[in-house]
PDB file of C-alpha atoms in Angstrom:
ATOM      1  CA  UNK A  23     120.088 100.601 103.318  1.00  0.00           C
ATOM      2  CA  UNK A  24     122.049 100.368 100.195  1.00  0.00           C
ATOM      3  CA  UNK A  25     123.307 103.496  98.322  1.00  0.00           C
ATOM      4  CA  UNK A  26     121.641 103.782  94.886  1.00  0.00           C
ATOM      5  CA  UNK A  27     123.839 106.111  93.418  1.00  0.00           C
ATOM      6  CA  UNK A  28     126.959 103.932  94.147  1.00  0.00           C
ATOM      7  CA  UNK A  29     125.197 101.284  92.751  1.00  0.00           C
ATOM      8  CA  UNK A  30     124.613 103.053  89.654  1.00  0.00           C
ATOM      9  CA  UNK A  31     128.257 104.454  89.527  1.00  0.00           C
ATOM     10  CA  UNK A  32     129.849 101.145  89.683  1.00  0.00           C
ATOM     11  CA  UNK A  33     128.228 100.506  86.055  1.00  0.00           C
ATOM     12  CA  UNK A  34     129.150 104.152  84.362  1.00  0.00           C
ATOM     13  CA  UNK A  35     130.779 103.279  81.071  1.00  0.00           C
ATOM     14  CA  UNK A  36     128.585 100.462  80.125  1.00  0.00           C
ATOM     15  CA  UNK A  37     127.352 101.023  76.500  1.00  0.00           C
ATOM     16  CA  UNK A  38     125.437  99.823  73.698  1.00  0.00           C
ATOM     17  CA  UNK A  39     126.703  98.015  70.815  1.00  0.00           C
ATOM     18  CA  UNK A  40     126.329  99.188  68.074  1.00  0.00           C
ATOM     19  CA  UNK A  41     125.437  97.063  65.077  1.00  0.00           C
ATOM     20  CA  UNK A  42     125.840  93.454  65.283  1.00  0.00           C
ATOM     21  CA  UNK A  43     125.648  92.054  68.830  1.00  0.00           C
ATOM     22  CA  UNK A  44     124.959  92.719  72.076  1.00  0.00           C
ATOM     23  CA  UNK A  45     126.208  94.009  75.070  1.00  0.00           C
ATOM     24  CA  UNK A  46     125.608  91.019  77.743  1.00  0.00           C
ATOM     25  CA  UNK A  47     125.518  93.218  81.078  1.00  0.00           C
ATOM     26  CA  UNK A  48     122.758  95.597  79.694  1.00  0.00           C
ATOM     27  CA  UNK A  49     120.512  91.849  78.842  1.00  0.00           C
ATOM     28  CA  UNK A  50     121.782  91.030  82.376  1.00  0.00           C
ATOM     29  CA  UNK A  51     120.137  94.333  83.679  1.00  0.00           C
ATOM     30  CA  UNK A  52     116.808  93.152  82.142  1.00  0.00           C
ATOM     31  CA  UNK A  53     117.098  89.472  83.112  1.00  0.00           C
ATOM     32  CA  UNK A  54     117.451  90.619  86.766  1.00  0.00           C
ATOM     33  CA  UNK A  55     114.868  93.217  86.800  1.00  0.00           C
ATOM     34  CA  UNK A  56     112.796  90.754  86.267  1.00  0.00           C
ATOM     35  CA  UNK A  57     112.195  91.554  82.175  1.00  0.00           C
ATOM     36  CA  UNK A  58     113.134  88.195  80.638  1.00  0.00           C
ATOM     37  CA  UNK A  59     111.972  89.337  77.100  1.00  0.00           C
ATOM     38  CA  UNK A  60     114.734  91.653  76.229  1.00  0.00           C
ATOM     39  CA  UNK A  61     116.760  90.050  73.795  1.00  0.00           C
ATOM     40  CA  UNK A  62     118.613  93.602  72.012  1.00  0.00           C
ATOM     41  CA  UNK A  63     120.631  96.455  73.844  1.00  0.00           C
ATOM     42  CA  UNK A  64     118.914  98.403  70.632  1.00  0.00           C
ATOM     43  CA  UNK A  65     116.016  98.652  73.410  1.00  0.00           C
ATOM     44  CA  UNK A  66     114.969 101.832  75.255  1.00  0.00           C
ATOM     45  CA  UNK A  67     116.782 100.711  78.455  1.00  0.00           C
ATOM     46  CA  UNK A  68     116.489 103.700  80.702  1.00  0.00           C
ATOM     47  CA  UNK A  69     113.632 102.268  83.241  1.00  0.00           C
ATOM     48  CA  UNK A  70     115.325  98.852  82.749  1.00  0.00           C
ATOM     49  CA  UNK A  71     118.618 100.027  84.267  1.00  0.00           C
ATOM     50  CA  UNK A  72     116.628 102.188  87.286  1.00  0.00           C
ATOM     51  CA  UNK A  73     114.622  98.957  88.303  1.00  0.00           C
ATOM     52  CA  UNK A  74     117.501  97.224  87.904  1.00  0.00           C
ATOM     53  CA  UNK A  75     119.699  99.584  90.719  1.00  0.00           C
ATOM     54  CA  UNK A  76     116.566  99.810  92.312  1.00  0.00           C
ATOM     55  CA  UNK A  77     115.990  96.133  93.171  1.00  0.00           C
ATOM     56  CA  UNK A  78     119.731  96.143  94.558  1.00  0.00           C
ATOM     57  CA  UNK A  79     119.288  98.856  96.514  1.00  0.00           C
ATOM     58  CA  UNK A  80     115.903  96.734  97.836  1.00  0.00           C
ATOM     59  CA  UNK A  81     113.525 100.106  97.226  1.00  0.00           C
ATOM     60  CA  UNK A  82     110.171 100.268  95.003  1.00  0.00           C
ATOM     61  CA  UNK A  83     110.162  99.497  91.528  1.00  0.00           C
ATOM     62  CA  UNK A  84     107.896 100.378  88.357  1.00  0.00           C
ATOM     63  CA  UNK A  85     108.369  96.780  86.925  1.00  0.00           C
ATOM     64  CA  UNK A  86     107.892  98.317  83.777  1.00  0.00           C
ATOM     65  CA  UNK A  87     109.918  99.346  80.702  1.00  0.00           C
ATOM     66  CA  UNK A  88     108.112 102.639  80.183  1.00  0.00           C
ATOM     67  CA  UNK A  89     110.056 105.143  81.504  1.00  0.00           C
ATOM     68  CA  UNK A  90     106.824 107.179  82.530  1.00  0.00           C
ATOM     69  CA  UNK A  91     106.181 104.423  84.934  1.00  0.00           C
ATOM     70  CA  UNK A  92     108.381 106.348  87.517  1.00  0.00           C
ATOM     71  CA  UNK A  93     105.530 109.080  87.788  1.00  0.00           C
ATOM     72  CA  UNK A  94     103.876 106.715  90.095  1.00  0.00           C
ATOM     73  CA  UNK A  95     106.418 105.199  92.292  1.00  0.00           C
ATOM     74  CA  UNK A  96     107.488 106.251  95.815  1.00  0.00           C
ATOM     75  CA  UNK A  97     106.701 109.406  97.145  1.00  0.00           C
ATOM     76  CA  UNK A  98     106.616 112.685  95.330  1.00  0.00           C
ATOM     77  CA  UNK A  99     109.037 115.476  96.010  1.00  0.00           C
ATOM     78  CA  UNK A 100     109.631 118.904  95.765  1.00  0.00           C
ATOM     79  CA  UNK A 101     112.624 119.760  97.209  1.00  0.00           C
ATOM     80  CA  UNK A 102     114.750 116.908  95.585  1.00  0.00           C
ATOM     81  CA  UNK A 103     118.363 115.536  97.481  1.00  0.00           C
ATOM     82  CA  UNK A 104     120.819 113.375  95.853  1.00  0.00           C
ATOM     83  CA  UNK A 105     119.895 109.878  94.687  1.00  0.00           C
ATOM     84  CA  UNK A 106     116.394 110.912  94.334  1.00  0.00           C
ATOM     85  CA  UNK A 107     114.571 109.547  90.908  1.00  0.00           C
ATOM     86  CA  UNK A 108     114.024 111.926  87.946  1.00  0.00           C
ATOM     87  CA  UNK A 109     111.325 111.727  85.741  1.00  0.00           C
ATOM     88  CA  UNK A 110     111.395 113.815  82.017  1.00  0.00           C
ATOM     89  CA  UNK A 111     109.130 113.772  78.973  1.00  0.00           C
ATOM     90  CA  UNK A 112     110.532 113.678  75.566  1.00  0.00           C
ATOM     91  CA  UNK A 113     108.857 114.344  72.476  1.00  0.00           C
ATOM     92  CA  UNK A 114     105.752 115.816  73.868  1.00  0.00           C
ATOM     93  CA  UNK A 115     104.442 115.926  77.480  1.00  0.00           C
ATOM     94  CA  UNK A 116     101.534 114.019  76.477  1.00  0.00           C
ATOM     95  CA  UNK A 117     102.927 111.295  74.819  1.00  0.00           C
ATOM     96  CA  UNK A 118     104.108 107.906  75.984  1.00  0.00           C
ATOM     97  CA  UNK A 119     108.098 108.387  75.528  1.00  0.00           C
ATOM     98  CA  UNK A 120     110.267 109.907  78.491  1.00  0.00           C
ATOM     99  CA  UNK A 121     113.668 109.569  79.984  1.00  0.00           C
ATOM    100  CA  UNK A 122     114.083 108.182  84.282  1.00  0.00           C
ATOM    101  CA  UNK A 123     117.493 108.333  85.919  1.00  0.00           C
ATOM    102  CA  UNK A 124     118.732 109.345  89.273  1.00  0.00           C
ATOM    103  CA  UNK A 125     118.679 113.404  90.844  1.00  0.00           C
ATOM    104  CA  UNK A 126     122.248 114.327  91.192  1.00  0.00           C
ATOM    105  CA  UNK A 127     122.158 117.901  91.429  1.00  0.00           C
ATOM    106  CA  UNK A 128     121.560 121.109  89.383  1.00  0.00           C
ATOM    107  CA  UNK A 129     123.762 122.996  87.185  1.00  0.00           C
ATOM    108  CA  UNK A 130     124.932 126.647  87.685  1.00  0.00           C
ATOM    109  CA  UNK A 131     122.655 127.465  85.332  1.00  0.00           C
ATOM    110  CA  UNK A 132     119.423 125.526  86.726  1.00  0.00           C
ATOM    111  CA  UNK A 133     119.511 122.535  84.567  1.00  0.00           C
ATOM    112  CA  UNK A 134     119.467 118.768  85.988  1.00  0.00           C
ATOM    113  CA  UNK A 135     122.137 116.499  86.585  1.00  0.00           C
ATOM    114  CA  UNK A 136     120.909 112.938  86.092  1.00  0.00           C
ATOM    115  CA  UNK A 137     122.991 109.604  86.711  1.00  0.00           C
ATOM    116  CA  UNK A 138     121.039 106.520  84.368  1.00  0.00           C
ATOM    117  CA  UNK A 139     121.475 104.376  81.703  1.00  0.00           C
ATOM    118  CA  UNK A 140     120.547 104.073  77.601  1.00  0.00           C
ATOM    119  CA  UNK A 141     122.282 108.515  78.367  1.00  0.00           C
ATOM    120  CA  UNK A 142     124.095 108.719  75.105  1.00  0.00           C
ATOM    121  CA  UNK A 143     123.772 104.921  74.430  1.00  0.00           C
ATOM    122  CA  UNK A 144     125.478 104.080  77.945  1.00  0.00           C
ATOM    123  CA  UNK A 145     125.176 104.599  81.717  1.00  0.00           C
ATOM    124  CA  UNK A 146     126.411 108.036  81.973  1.00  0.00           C
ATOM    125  CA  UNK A 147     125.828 111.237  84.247  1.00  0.00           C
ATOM    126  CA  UNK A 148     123.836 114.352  81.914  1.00  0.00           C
ATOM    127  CA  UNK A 149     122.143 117.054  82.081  1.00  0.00           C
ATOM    128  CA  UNK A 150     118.477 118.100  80.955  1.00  0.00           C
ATOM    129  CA  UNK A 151     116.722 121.254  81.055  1.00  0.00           C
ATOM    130  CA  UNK A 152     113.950 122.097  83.601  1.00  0.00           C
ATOM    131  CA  UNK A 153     111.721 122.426  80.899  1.00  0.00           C
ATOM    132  CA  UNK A 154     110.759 118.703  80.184  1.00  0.00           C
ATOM    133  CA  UNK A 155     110.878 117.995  83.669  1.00  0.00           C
ATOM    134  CA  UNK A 156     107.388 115.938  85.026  1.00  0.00           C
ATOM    135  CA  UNK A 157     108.873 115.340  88.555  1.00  0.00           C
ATOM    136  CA  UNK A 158     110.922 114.181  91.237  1.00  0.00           C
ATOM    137  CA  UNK A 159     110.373 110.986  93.366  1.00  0.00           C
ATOM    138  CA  UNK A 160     111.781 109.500  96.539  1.00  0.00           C
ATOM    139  CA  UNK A 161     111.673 105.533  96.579  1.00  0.00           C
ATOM    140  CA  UNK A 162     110.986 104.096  99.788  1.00  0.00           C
ATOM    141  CA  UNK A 163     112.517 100.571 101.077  1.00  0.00           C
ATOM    142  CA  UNK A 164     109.863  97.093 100.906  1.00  0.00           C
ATOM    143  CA  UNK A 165     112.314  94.860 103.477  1.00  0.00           C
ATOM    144  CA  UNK A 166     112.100  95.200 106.895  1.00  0.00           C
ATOM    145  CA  UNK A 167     114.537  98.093 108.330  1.00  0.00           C
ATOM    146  CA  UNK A 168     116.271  97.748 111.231  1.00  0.00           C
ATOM    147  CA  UNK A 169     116.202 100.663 113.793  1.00  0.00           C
ATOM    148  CA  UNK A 170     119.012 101.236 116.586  1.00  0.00           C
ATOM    149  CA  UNK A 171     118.426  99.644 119.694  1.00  0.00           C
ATOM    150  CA  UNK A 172     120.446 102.550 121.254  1.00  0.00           C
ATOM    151  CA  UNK A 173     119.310 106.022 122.669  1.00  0.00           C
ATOM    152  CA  UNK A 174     119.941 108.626 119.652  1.00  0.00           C
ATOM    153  CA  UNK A 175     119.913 112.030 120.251  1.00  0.00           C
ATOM    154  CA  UNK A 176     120.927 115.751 119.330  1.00  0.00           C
ATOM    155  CA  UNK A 177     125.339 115.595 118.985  1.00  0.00           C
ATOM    156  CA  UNK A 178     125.034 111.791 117.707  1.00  0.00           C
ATOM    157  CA  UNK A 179     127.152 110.589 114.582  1.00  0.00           C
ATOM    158  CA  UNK A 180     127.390 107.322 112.776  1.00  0.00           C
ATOM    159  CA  UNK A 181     125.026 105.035 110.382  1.00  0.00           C
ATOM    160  CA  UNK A 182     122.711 104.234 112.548  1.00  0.00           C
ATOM    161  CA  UNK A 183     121.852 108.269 112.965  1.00  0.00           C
ATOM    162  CA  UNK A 184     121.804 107.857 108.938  1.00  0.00           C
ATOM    163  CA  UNK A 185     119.449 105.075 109.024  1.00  0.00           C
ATOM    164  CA  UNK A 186     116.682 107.003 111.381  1.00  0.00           C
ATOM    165  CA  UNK A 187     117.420 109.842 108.856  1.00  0.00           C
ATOM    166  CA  UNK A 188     116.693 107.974 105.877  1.00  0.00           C
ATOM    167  CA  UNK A 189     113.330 106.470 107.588  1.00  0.00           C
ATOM    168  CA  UNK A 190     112.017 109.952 109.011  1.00  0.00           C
ATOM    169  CA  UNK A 191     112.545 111.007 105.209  1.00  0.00           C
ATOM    170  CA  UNK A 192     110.761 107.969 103.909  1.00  0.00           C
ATOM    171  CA  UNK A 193     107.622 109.066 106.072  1.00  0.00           C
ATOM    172  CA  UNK A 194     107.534 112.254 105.004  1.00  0.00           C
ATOM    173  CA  UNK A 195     109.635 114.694 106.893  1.00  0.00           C
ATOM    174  CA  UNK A 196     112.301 116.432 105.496  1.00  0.00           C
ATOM    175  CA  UNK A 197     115.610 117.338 107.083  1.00  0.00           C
ATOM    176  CA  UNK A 198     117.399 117.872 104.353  1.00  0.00           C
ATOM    177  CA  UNK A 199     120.689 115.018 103.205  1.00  0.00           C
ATOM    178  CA  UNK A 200     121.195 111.659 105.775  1.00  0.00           C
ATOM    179  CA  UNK A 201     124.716 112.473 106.723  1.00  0.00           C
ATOM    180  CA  UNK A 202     124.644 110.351 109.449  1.00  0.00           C
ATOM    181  CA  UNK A 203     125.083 113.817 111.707  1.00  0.00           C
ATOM    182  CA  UNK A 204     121.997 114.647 114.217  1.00  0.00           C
ATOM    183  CA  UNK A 205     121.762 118.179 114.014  1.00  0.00           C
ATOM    184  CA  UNK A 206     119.044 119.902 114.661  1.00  0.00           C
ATOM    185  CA  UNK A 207     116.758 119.474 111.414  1.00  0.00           C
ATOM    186  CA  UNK A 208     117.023 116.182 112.419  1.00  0.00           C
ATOM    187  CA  UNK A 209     115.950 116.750 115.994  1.00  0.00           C
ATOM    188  CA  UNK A 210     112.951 118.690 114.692  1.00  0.00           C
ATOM    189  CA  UNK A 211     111.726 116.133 111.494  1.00  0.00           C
ATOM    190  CA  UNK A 212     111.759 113.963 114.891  1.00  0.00           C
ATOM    191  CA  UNK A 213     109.821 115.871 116.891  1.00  0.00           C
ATOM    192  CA  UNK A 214     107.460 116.098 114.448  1.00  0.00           C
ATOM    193  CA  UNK A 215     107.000 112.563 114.057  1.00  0.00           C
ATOM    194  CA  UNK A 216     106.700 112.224 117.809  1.00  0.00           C
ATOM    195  CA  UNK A 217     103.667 114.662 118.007  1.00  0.00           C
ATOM    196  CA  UNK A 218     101.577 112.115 115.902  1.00  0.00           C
ATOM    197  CA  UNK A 219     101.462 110.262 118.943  1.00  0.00           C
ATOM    198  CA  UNK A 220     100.077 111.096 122.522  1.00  0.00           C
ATOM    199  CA  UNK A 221     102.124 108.923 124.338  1.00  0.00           C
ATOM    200  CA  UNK A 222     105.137 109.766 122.786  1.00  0.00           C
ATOM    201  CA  UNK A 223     107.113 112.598 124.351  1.00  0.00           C
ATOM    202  CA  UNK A 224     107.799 115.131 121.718  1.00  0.00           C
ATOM    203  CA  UNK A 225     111.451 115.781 122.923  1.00  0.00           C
ATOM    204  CA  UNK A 226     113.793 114.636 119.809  1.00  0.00           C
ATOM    205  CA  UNK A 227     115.038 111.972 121.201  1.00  0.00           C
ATOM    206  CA  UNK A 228     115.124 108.837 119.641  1.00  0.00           C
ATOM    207  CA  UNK A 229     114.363 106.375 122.503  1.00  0.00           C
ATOM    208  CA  UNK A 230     112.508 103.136 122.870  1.00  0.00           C
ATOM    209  CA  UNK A 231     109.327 104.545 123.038  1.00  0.00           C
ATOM    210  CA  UNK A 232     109.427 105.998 119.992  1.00  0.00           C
ATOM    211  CA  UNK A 233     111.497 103.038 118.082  1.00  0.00           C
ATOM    212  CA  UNK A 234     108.708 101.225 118.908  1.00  0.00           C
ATOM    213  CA  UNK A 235     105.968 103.281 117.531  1.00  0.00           C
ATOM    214  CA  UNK A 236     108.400 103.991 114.415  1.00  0.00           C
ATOM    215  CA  UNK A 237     108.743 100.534 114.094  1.00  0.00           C
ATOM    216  CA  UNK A 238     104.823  99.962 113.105  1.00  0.00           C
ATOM    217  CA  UNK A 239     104.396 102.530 111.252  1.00  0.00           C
ATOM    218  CA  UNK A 240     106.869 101.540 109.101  1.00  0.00           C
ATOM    219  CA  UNK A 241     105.505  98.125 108.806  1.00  0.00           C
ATOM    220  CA  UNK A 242     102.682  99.557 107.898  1.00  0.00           C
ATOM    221  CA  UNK A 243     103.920 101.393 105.450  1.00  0.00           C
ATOM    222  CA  UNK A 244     105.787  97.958 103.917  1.00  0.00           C
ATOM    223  CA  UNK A 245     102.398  95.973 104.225  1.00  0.00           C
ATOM    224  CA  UNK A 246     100.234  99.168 102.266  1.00  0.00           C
ATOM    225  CA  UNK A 247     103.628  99.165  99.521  1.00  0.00           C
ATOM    226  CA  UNK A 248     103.531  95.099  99.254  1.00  0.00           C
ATOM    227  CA  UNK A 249      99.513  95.271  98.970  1.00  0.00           C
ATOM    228  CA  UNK A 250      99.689  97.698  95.849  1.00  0.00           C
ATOM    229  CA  UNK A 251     102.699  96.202  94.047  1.00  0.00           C
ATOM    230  CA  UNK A 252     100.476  92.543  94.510  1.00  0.00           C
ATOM    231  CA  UNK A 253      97.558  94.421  92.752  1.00  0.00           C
ATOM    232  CA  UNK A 254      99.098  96.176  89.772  1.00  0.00           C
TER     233      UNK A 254
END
């Protein structure tokens, strides 16, 4: 799976023109997003440039402009890890206008760190206070992942550790950041998935058995994700 945050850090710098003319890349963030009516960089572009890094990274999507659109999308979290997406109001809580950009961490003194574009007129890392915070959310992928056809287990290292990691998160268990390391949190979040099936043996150890069963649910997941994104 693609890293969002590198995604969005190969584009820091990019900025709005101001005055006459355009800048082409942010109309080329738009254009392949998928919003072919954006003809002005003088446009709110926050939720343009997170669909955009989204869609390269192949996870969920708002298709929407409205950066409250995020509330909505993937799963929510409370205990956020890096290249999670962060979701503010601005204005007022209740109305319409908001900010989206990507969780990078928290400030000595509590406030957000957030990676995203139309920050300052450009893509740019800032922080936000706490206070117009609505939430954290953690996108999950819509292709097909592929697990290891290897034994994993407590000791492991390498991506393919990361990528059972980032698919135990993506159903819902934490075990804390996918550092491609199986420790013990990860041994446990495993575990725990095991236990949601009798035949599974609820030893932490990722072995055929349970890449099988891992393998539907996550299908299933895709197929629910596909179904709802069809619909609205």
């Amino acid at each position: 799976m693609k890293n969002m945050i590198a995604i969005a850090s190969n584009e820091l710098g990019v900025k709005r023109i101001k005055g006459k003319g355009n800048n082409r890349k942010i109309l080329q963030y738009a254009e392949e997003a998928g919003f072919n009516n954006v003809d002005s960089d003088d446009e709110a572009w926050c939720s343009i440039f997170m669909n955009w890094c989204a869609e390269k990274a192949d996870l969920e999507r708002s298709f929407s402009k409205a950066a409250k659109s995020w509330r909505h999308v993937g799963m929510s979290v409370t205990n956020p890890e890096l290249g999670d997406v962060v979701v503010f109001w601005r204005v007022d809580p209740n109305s319409w206008q908001g900010h989206v950009g990507i969780f990078m961490g928290f400030t000595h003194d509590g406030r957000i760190q957030c990676l995203g574009g139309n920050q300052g007129g450009q893509v740019s890392i800032t922080s936000k206070g706490q206070e117009k915070l609505i939430g954290f959310r953690r996108l999950r992928p819509i292709k097909k992942i592929l697990l290891s056809s290897e034994e994993l287990k407590e000791g492991g290292t390498g991506n393919e550790v990361r990528v059972l990691q980032e698919c135990l998160k993506k159903l819902g268990y934490e075990l804390g950041t996918s550092d491609g390391v199986f420790g013990s949190r990860t041994a446990e979040a495993l575990i725990m998935f095991q236990s949601t099936n009798q035949q599974l043996k609820p030893n932490g150890i990722f072995d055929t058995p349970t890449r099988k069963y891992m393998t539907k649910v996550l299908d299933l997941s895709l197929s629910i994700n596909n179904f709802f994104e069809k619909i609205n």
